């Protein structure tokens, strides 16, 4: 394949790359820096196209402008990487403009004033390898969280181009004049083929970099959304707890008692299970409050609530009915077992020692009434009323005792 055919193939590849980049830029979400890459591919296409008309157009177009466009492409690759990674600094622009202007001046000198093809090739290689090395350094040493295969593709392509450029420097400086024309032509063809392949790899890397950053940002948004959902669920749970919990004792409140009592009553009617309702009342608690103050009474109620939560089963429902009165719903147990368990709770209450304002409060006791759901009970309130009757009987019989209905 002759040189013009290879250049033509390179132009077609560059044109296809330009269309791919432009389509991505116009139709998909892209990040700052991608526009520089797209404009760089366009410069590469125009520069390659000018090479094809070297015999028809002036040296100003086919050599000076063409090589300037190709160098601009490499500069734009590096600038795109820095902007894409939010690492661009105003001083970088000054360096790039100064380098490009000096390159143009030297190329005009070596093309128009003192024509020297070998020096032009060496000059191009030095400038391009410097800017590509700068881009490689940024790609491999300042890795953001979204660093991935796209960055590696781009870095790999630039590394190959730098190596090919160094080989070309040595080839041009030391061997080109010693080799036959056929080998010189073959060497130039190899460099063109390498550039075509690396051009495709560069474009692929740039498109993948953009796609991977989109995916990374999507994952961040997804994680933030999941955190928001978890936080909302937590807040809903907290709000639910606040609406069904008594703030002083930490036990369920009367509202939750009404919900749970109806639910458990209906379940027992459907399944034929057992249901025990127990009512606990602290003995002479009004007298206790009058003697030691309501703050001391609150301290006792908190201690009682904590003891009950630790003494009963997890499935048992313990609610503050009002004041010092506490109602318990015990399912899937017998009246005898429930009475024995609550009798143990009653004994534990008499051993409870509560300190308030560095003073140990006197021991307390409680009366308990229990009732089991029976077939004659048409509503949960009838079971509750029977437990209340049993509690009244426990008080009448001397307090600090349990009674069953």
CSV table of C-alpha atoms in Angstrom, one decimal:
chain,number,residue,atom,x,y,z
A,1,UNK,CA,0.0,0.0,0.0
A,2,UNK,CA,1.5,3.3,-1.1
A,3,UNK,CA,1.9,6.4,1.2
A,4,UNK,CA,-1.1,8.3,-0.3
A,5,UNK,CA,-3.4,5.3,0.3
A,6,UNK,CA,-2.2,5.0,3.9
A,7,UNK,CA,-2.8,8.7,4.4
A,8,UNK,CA,-6.2,8.4,2.8
A,9,UNK,CA,-7.1,5.5,5.2
A,10,UNK,CA,-5.8,7.6,8.1
A,11,UNK,CA,-8.1,10.5,7.0
A,12,UNK,CA,-11.1,8.1,6.8
A,13,UNK,CA,-10.4,6.9,10.3
A,14,UNK,CA,-9.9,10.4,11.6
A,15,UNK,CA,-13.2,11.5,10.0
A,16,UNK,CA,-15.0,8.5,11.5
A,17,UNK,CA,-13.5,9.4,14.9
A,18,UNK,CA,-14.6,13.1,14.4
A,19,UNK,CA,-18.2,12.0,13.7
A,20,UNK,CA,-18.2,9.7,16.7
A,21,UNK,CA,-16.9,12.3,19.0
A,22,UNK,CA,-19.3,15.0,17.6
A,23,UNK,CA,-22.3,12.7,17.9
A,24,UNK,CA,-21.4,11.9,21.5
A,25,UNK,CA,-20.9,15.6,22.3
A,26,UNK,CA,-24.2,16.6,20.8
A,27,UNK,CA,-26.5,13.7,21.8
A,28,UNK,CA,-25.3,12.5,25.1
A,29,UNK,CA,-24.3,14.0,28.5
A,30,UNK,CA,-20.6,14.9,28.4
A,31,UNK,CA,-18.3,16.5,30.9
A,32,UNK,CA,-16.1,19.7,30.5
A,33,UNK,CA,-13.0,18.6,28.5
A,34,UNK,CA,-14.8,16.4,26.1
A,35,UNK,CA,-15.3,19.4,23.8
A,36,UNK,CA,-11.5,19.9,23.6
A,37,UNK,CA,-11.1,16.2,22.6
A,38,UNK,CA,-13.7,16.6,19.9
A,39,UNK,CA,-12.1,19.7,18.5
A,40,UNK,CA,-8.7,17.9,18.7
A,41,UNK,CA,-10.0,15.1,16.5
A,42,UNK,CA,-11.3,17.7,14.0
A,43,UNK,CA,-7.8,19.3,13.9
A,44,UNK,CA,-6.3,15.8,13.3
A,45,UNK,CA,-8.7,15.2,10.5
A,46,UNK,CA,-8.0,18.5,8.8
A,47,UNK,CA,-4.2,18.2,9.3
A,48,UNK,CA,-4.2,14.7,7.7
A,49,UNK,CA,-6.4,15.9,4.9
A,50,UNK,CA,-3.9,18.7,4.1
A,51,UNK,CA,-1.1,16.1,3.9
A,52,UNK,CA,-3.0,14.3,1.1
A,53,UNK,CA,-2.8,17.5,-1.1
A,54,UNK,CA,0.9,18.1,-0.6
A,55,UNK,CA,1.5,18.2,-4.4
A,56,UNK,CA,-1.5,20.5,-5.2
A,57,UNK,CA,-1.4,23.1,-2.4
A,58,UNK,CA,1.3,25.4,-1.0
A,59,UNK,CA,3.8,24.5,1.7
A,60,UNK,CA,2.1,26.9,4.1
A,61,UNK,CA,-1.0,24.7,4.0
A,62,UNK,CA,0.4,21.2,3.5
A,63,UNK,CA,3.3,21.4,5.9
A,64,UNK,CA,3.1,24.4,8.3
A,65,UNK,CA,-0.7,24.4,8.9
A,66,UNK,CA,-1.0,20.6,8.7
A,67,UNK,CA,1.7,20.0,11.3
A,68,UNK,CA,0.3,22.9,13.5
A,69,UNK,CA,-3.1,21.2,13.4
A,70,UNK,CA,-1.6,17.8,14.4
A,71,UNK,CA,0.3,19.4,17.3
A,72,UNK,CA,-2.9,21.3,18.3
A,73,UNK,CA,-4.7,17.9,18.5
A,74,UNK,CA,-2.1,16.6,21.0
A,75,UNK,CA,-2.2,19.8,23.0
A,76,UNK,CA,-6.0,19.6,23.1
A,77,UNK,CA,-5.8,16.0,24.3
A,78,UNK,CA,-3.8,17.1,27.4
A,79,UNK,CA,-6.0,20.1,28.0
A,80,UNK,CA,-9.1,18.0,27.8
A,81,UNK,CA,-7.7,15.6,30.3
A,82,UNK,CA,-6.9,18.4,32.8
A,83,UNK,CA,-10.3,20.1,32.3
A,84,UNK,CA,-12.1,16.7,32.5
A,85,UNK,CA,-10.4,16.1,35.8
A,86,UNK,CA,-10.9,19.7,37.1
A,87,UNK,CA,-7.1,20.2,37.2
A,88,UNK,CA,-6.6,22.9,34.6
A,89,UNK,CA,-4.7,26.0,35.7
A,90,UNK,CA,-4.6,29.4,33.8
A,91,UNK,CA,-0.8,29.1,33.6
A,92,UNK,CA,-1.2,26.0,31.5
A,93,UNK,CA,-2.9,27.9,28.7
A,94,UNK,CA,0.0,30.4,28.6
A,95,UNK,CA,2.5,27.5,28.3
A,96,UNK,CA,0.4,25.8,25.5
A,97,UNK,CA,0.0,29.1,23.5
A,98,UNK,CA,3.7,29.9,23.8
A,99,UNK,CA,4.7,26.4,22.8
A,100,UNK,CA,2.4,26.4,19.8
A,101,UNK,CA,3.6,29.9,18.6
A,102,UNK,CA,7.3,28.8,19.0
A,103,UNK,CA,6.5,25.6,17.0
A,104,UNK,CA,4.9,27.6,14.2
A,105,UNK,CA,7.8,30.0,14.1
A,106,UNK,CA,10.4,27.2,13.9
A,107,UNK,CA,8.4,25.3,11.3
A,108,UNK,CA,8.2,28.4,9.1
A,109,UNK,CA,11.9,28.8,9.4
A,110,UNK,CA,12.6,25.2,8.6
A,111,UNK,CA,10.1,25.2,5.7
A,112,UNK,CA,10.4,28.5,4.0
A,113,UNK,CA,13.7,30.2,5.1
A,114,UNK,CA,16.0,27.2,5.6
A,115,UNK,CA,14.2,24.1,4.3
A,116,UNK,CA,15.2,21.0,6.3
A,117,UNK,CA,12.9,18.0,6.3
A,118,UNK,CA,14.9,16.1,8.9
A,119,UNK,CA,14.9,19.0,11.4
A,120,UNK,CA,11.1,19.5,10.8
A,121,UNK,CA,10.5,15.8,11.7
A,122,UNK,CA,12.8,16.1,14.8
A,123,UNK,CA,11.1,19.3,15.9
A,124,UNK,CA,7.6,17.7,15.5
A,125,UNK,CA,8.7,14.7,17.5
A,126,UNK,CA,10.2,16.7,20.4
A,127,UNK,CA,7.1,19.0,20.8
A,128,UNK,CA,4.5,16.2,20.4
A,129,UNK,CA,6.3,13.8,22.7
A,130,UNK,CA,6.6,16.5,25.4
A,131,UNK,CA,2.9,17.3,25.4
A,132,UNK,CA,2.0,13.6,25.2
A,133,UNK,CA,4.3,12.8,28.2
A,134,UNK,CA,2.6,15.6,30.1
A,135,UNK,CA,-0.8,14.1,29.4
A,136,UNK,CA,0.4,10.6,30.4
A,137,UNK,CA,1.8,12.0,33.7
A,138,UNK,CA,-1.6,13.5,34.5
A,139,UNK,CA,-3.5,10.4,33.5
A,140,UNK,CA,-1.4,8.0,35.6
A,141,UNK,CA,-0.5,10.1,38.7
A,142,UNK,CA,-3.6,12.1,39.5
A,143,UNK,CA,-6.3,9.4,39.5
A,144,UNK,CA,-9.8,10.5,40.4
A,145,UNK,CA,-12.4,8.2,41.9
A,146,UNK,CA,-13.8,7.4,38.5
A,147,UNK,CA,-10.4,6.3,37.1
A,148,UNK,CA,-10.9,3.2,34.9
A,149,UNK,CA,-10.3,1.4,31.6
A,150,UNK,CA,-11.0,4.5,29.5
A,151,UNK,CA,-8.1,6.4,31.3
A,152,UNK,CA,-5.9,3.3,30.8
A,153,UNK,CA,-6.8,3.1,27.1
A,154,UNK,CA,-5.9,6.7,26.5
A,155,UNK,CA,-2.7,6.5,28.6
A,156,UNK,CA,-1.7,3.3,26.7
A,157,UNK,CA,-2.3,4.9,23.3
A,158,UNK,CA,-0.2,8.0,24.2
A,159,UNK,CA,2.6,5.8,25.6
A,160,UNK,CA,2.8,3.9,22.4
A,161,UNK,CA,2.8,7.1,20.4
A,162,UNK,CA,5.6,8.5,22.6
A,163,UNK,CA,7.7,5.3,22.1
A,164,UNK,CA,7.0,5.5,18.4
A,165,UNK,CA,8.0,9.1,18.4
A,166,UNK,CA,11.3,8.3,20.1
A,167,UNK,CA,12.0,5.6,17.7
A,168,UNK,CA,11.3,8.0,14.8
A,169,UNK,CA,13.7,10.5,16.3
A,170,UNK,CA,16.5,7.9,16.3
A,171,UNK,CA,15.4,6.6,12.9
A,172,UNK,CA,15.4,10.1,11.4
A,173,UNK,CA,18.6,11.3,13.1
A,174,UNK,CA,20.8,8.3,12.6
A,175,UNK,CA,19.5,5.7,10.1
A,176,UNK,CA,17.3,7.4,7.5
A,177,UNK,CA,20.1,8.6,5.3
A,178,UNK,CA,21.9,5.3,5.4
A,179,UNK,CA,18.9,3.1,4.3
A,180,UNK,CA,17.6,2.5,0.8
A,181,UNK,CA,14.6,4.4,-0.4
A,182,UNK,CA,12.4,1.3,-0.1
A,183,UNK,CA,13.2,0.9,3.6
A,184,UNK,CA,12.7,4.6,4.2
A,185,UNK,CA,9.3,4.4,2.7
A,186,UNK,CA,8.5,1.3,4.7
A,187,UNK,CA,9.5,3.0,7.9
A,188,UNK,CA,7.3,6.0,7.2
A,189,UNK,CA,4.4,3.6,6.4
A,190,UNK,CA,4.8,1.9,9.7
A,191,UNK,CA,4.6,5.2,11.6
A,192,UNK,CA,1.4,6.1,9.7
A,193,UNK,CA,-0.2,2.7,10.6
A,194,UNK,CA,0.8,3.1,14.2
A,195,UNK,CA,-0.8,6.6,14.2
A,196,UNK,CA,-4.0,5.3,12.7
A,197,UNK,CA,-4.3,2.5,15.3
A,198,UNK,CA,-3.5,4.8,18.2
A,199,UNK,CA,-5.9,7.4,16.9
A,200,UNK,CA,-8.7,4.9,17.2
A,201,UNK,CA,-7.5,3.8,20.7
A,202,UNK,CA,-7.4,7.5,21.8
A,203,UNK,CA,-10.9,8.1,20.7
A,204,UNK,CA,-12.1,4.9,22.3
A,205,UNK,CA,-10.4,5.9,25.6
A,206,UNK,CA,-12.0,9.3,25.6
A,207,UNK,CA,-15.5,8.0,25.0
A,208,UNK,CA,-15.1,5.3,27.6
A,209,UNK,CA,-13.7,7.9,30.1
A,210,UNK,CA,-16.8,10.0,29.7
A,211,UNK,CA,-19.1,7.0,30.0
A,212,UNK,CA,-17.4,5.7,33.1
A,213,UNK,CA,-17.6,9.1,34.8
A,214,UNK,CA,-21.4,9.2,34.0
A,215,UNK,CA,-21.7,5.7,35.5
A,216,UNK,CA,-19.7,6.9,38.6
A,217,UNK,CA,-21.9,9.9,39.1
A,218,UNK,CA,-24.9,7.7,38.6
A,219,UNK,CA,-23.7,5.4,41.4
A,220,UNK,CA,-23.1,8.5,43.6
A,221,UNK,CA,-26.7,9.6,43.0
A,222,UNK,CA,-27.9,6.1,43.6
A,223,UNK,CA,-26.0,5.9,46.9
A,224,UNK,CA,-27.3,9.3,47.9
A,225,UNK,CA,-30.8,8.2,47.0
A,226,UNK,CA,-30.4,5.0,49.0
A,227,UNK,CA,-29.1,7.0,52.0
A,228,UNK,CA,-32.1,9.4,51.7
A,229,UNK,CA,-34.5,6.5,51.6
A,230,UNK,CA,-32.8,4.8,54.6
A,231,UNK,CA,-32.9,8.1,56.5
A,232,UNK,CA,-36.5,8.6,55.6
A,233,UNK,CA,-37.4,5.1,56.8
A,234,UNK,CA,-35.5,5.7,60.0
A,235,UNK,CA,-37.3,9.0,60.5
A,236,UNK,CA,-40.6,7.3,59.8
A,237,UNK,CA,-39.8,4.6,62.3
A,238,UNK,CA,-38.8,7.2,64.9
A,239,UNK,CA,-42.0,9.1,64.2
A,240,UNK,CA,-44.0,5.9,64.6
A,241,UNK,CA,-42.2,5.2,67.8
A,242,UNK,CA,-43.0,8.6,69.1
A,243,UNK,CA,-46.7,8.2,68.4
A,244,UNK,CA,-47.0,4.8,70.0
A,245,UNK,CA,-44.5,5.1,72.9
A,246,UNK,CA,-45.0,6.8,76.3
A,247,UNK,CA,-42.2,9.3,76.6
A,248,UNK,CA,-41.7,8.9,80.3
A,249,UNK,CA,-41.6,5.1,80.8
A,250,UNK,CA,-40.6,4.0,77.2
A,251,UNK,CA,-43.6,1.6,77.3
A,252,UNK,CA,-46.3,1.6,74.6
A,253,UNK,CA,-49.0,4.1,75.1
A,254,UNK,CA,-52.8,3.8,75.3
A,255,UNK,CA,-53.3,4.4,71.6
A,256,UNK,CA,-51.1,1.4,70.8
A,257,UNK,CA,-52.8,-0.6,73.5
A,258,UNK,CA,-56.2,-0.1,71.7
A,259,UNK,CA,-54.7,-1.1,68.3
A,260,UNK,CA,-52.9,-4.2,69.7
A,261,UNK,CA,-55.8,-5.3,71.9
A,262,UNK,CA,-58.1,-5.4,68.9
A,263,UNK,CA,-55.6,-7.1,66.7
A,264,UNK,CA,-54.7,-9.8,69.2
A,265,UNK,CA,-58.4,-10.3,70.0
A,266,UNK,CA,-59.2,-10.8,66.3
A,267,UNK,CA,-56.3,-13.2,65.9
A,268,UNK,CA,-57.4,-15.4,68.8
A,269,UNK,CA,-60.9,-15.5,67.5
A,270,UNK,CA,-59.7,-16.7,64.1
A,271,UNK,CA,-57.0,-19.1,65.3
A,272,UNK,CA,-58.4,-20.2,68.6
A,273,UNK,CA,-55.3,-19.1,70.5
A,274,UNK,CA,-55.1,-17.8,74.1
A,275,UNK,CA,-55.0,-14.2,75.2
A,276,UNK,CA,-54.2,-12.9,78.7
A,277,UNK,CA,-54.8,-9.3,79.8
A,278,UNK,CA,-53.1,-8.1,82.9
A,279,UNK,CA,-53.4,-4.8,84.7
A,280,UNK,CA,-50.8,-3.6,87.1
A,281,UNK,CA,-51.2,-0.7,89.5
A,282,UNK,CA,-48.5,0.7,91.9
A,283,UNK,CA,-49.7,0.7,95.4
A,284,UNK,CA,-50.4,4.0,97.2
A,285,UNK,CA,-48.6,5.9,94.4
A,286,UNK,CA,-50.6,9.1,95.0
A,287,UNK,CA,-49.3,9.1,98.6
A,288,UNK,CA,-45.8,8.5,97.3
A,289,UNK,CA,-46.0,11.5,95.0
A,290,UNK,CA,-47.4,13.7,97.8
A,291,UNK,CA,-44.5,12.6,100.1
A,292,UNK,CA,-41.5,12.7,97.7
A,293,UNK,CA,-42.7,14.9,94.8
A,294,UNK,CA,-43.7,14.2,91.2
A,295,UNK,CA,-40.1,14.1,90.0
A,296,UNK,CA,-39.4,11.2,92.3
A,297,UNK,CA,-42.6,9.6,91.1
A,298,UNK,CA,-41.4,10.0,87.5
A,299,UNK,CA,-38.1,8.4,88.4
A,300,UNK,CA,-40.0,5.4,89.8
A,301,UNK,CA,-42.2,5.1,86.8
A,302,UNK,CA,-39.1,5.1,84.5
A,303,UNK,CA,-37.5,2.4,86.6
A,304,UNK,CA,-40.7,0.3,86.5
A,305,UNK,CA,-41.0,0.7,82.8
A,306,UNK,CA,-37.4,-0.5,82.3
A,307,UNK,CA,-37.9,-3.5,84.6
A,308,UNK,CA,-41.1,-4.6,82.8
A,309,UNK,CA,-39.4,-4.4,79.4
A,310,UNK,CA,-36.6,-6.6,80.6
A,311,UNK,CA,-38.7,-9.1,82.6
A,312,UNK,CA,-41.4,-10.0,80.0
A,313,UNK,CA,-41.1,-11.8,76.6
A,314,UNK,CA,-40.4,-9.8,73.5
A,315,UNK,CA,-43.8,-10.8,72.1
A,316,UNK,CA,-45.6,-9.5,75.2
A,317,UNK,CA,-47.1,-6.0,74.8
A,318,UNK,CA,-46.7,-3.7,77.8
A,319,UNK,CA,-48.5,-0.3,77.8
A,320,UNK,CA,-48.9,2.6,80.2
A,321,UNK,CA,-52.6,2.8,80.6
A,322,UNK,CA,-52.6,6.0,82.5
A,323,UNK,CA,-50.9,7.4,85.6
A,324,UNK,CA,-49.3,4.6,87.5
A,325,UNK,CA,-51.5,1.9,85.8
A,326,UNK,CA,-49.9,-0.4,83.3
A,327,UNK,CA,-51.7,-2.9,81.0
A,328,UNK,CA,-50.1,-6.0,79.5
A,329,UNK,CA,-51.2,-8.3,76.7
A,330,UNK,CA,-49.7,-11.8,76.9
A,331,UNK,CA,-50.5,-14.1,74.0
A,332,UNK,CA,-49.9,-17.9,73.5
A,333,UNK,CA,-49.7,-18.7,77.2
A,334,UNK,CA,-52.0,-20.0,79.9
A,335,UNK,CA,-53.5,-18.0,82.8
A,336,UNK,CA,-51.5,-20.0,85.3
A,337,UNK,CA,-48.2,-19.5,83.6
A,338,UNK,CA,-48.9,-15.8,83.1
A,339,UNK,CA,-49.9,-15.4,86.7
A,340,UNK,CA,-46.7,-17.0,87.9
A,341,UNK,CA,-44.6,-14.9,85.5
A,342,UNK,CA,-46.2,-11.6,86.7
A,343,UNK,CA,-46.0,-12.7,90.3
A,344,UNK,CA,-42.2,-12.8,89.7
A,345,UNK,CA,-42.4,-9.3,88.3
A,346,UNK,CA,-44.3,-8.2,91.3
A,347,UNK,CA,-41.6,-9.6,93.6
A,348,UNK,CA,-38.9,-7.9,91.5
A,349,UNK,CA,-40.7,-4.6,91.9
A,350,UNK,CA,-40.5,-4.9,95.7
A,351,UNK,CA,-36.8,-5.3,95.4
A,352,UNK,CA,-36.4,-2.4,93.1
A,353,UNK,CA,-34.3,0.5,94.5
A,354,UNK,CA,-34.6,3.9,92.9
A,355,UNK,CA,-32.3,6.8,93.6
A,356,UNK,CA,-33.4,10.4,93.1
A,357,UNK,CA,-31.3,13.5,93.8
A,358,UNK,CA,-28.7,11.3,95.7
A,359,UNK,CA,-31.5,9.9,97.8
A,360,UNK,CA,-32.7,6.3,97.8
A,361,UNK,CA,-36.4,6.2,97.6
A,362,UNK,CA,-38.5,3.7,99.7
A,363,UNK,CA,-39.5,0.4,98.1
A,364,UNK,CA,-42.6,0.1,96.1
A,365,UNK,CA,-45.2,-2.6,95.5
A,366,UNK,CA,-47.9,-3.4,92.9
A,367,UNK,CA,-51.2,-5.1,92.6
A,368,UNK,CA,-52.0,-7.1,89.5
A,369,UNK,CA,-55.2,-8.4,88.0
A,370,UNK,CA,-55.4,-10.9,85.2
A,371,UNK,CA,-58.1,-12.2,82.9
A,372,UNK,CA,-58.1,-14.7,80.1
A,373,UNK,CA,-60.1,-14.4,76.9
A,374,UNK,CA,-63.1,-16.7,76.9
A,375,UNK,CA,-65.7,-17.6,74.4
A,376,UNK,CA,-68.3,-15.4,76.0
A,377,UNK,CA,-66.1,-12.3,75.4
A,378,UNK,CA,-67.6,-10.5,72.4
A,379,UNK,CA,-65.1,-7.5,72.4
A,380,UNK,CA,-61.6,-7.0,73.7
A,381,UNK,CA,-63.0,-4.4,76.2
A,382,UNK,CA,-64.9,-7.1,78.1
A,383,UNK,CA,-61.6,-8.9,78.8
A,384,UNK,CA,-60.0,-5.6,79.8
A,385,UNK,CA,-62.9,-4.9,82.1
A,386,UNK,CA,-62.6,-8.3,83.8
A,387,UNK,CA,-58.8,-7.7,84.3
A,388,UNK,CA,-59.7,-4.4,85.9
A,389,UNK,CA,-62.2,-6.2,88.2
A,390,UNK,CA,-59.4,-8.6,89.2
A,391,UNK,CA,-57.1,-5.7,89.9
A,392,UNK,CA,-59.7,-4.1,92.1
A,393,UNK,CA,-60.0,-7.3,94.0
A,394,UNK,CA,-56.2,-7.5,94.6
A,395,UNK,CA,-56.4,-4.0,96.1
A,396,UNK,CA,-59.3,-4.9,98.2
A,397,UNK,CA,-57.5,-8.0,99.5
A,398,UNK,CA,-54.5,-6.1,100.8
A,399,UNK,CA,-52.5,-5.0,97.8
A,400,UNK,CA,-49.1,-6.3,96.7
A,401,UNK,CA,-50.7,-9.4,95.3
A,402,UNK,CA,-52.1,-10.9,92.1
A,403,UNK,CA,-55.6,-11.9,91.4
A,404,UNK,CA,-57.1,-13.8,88.5
A,405,UNK,CA,-60.7,-13.4,87.2
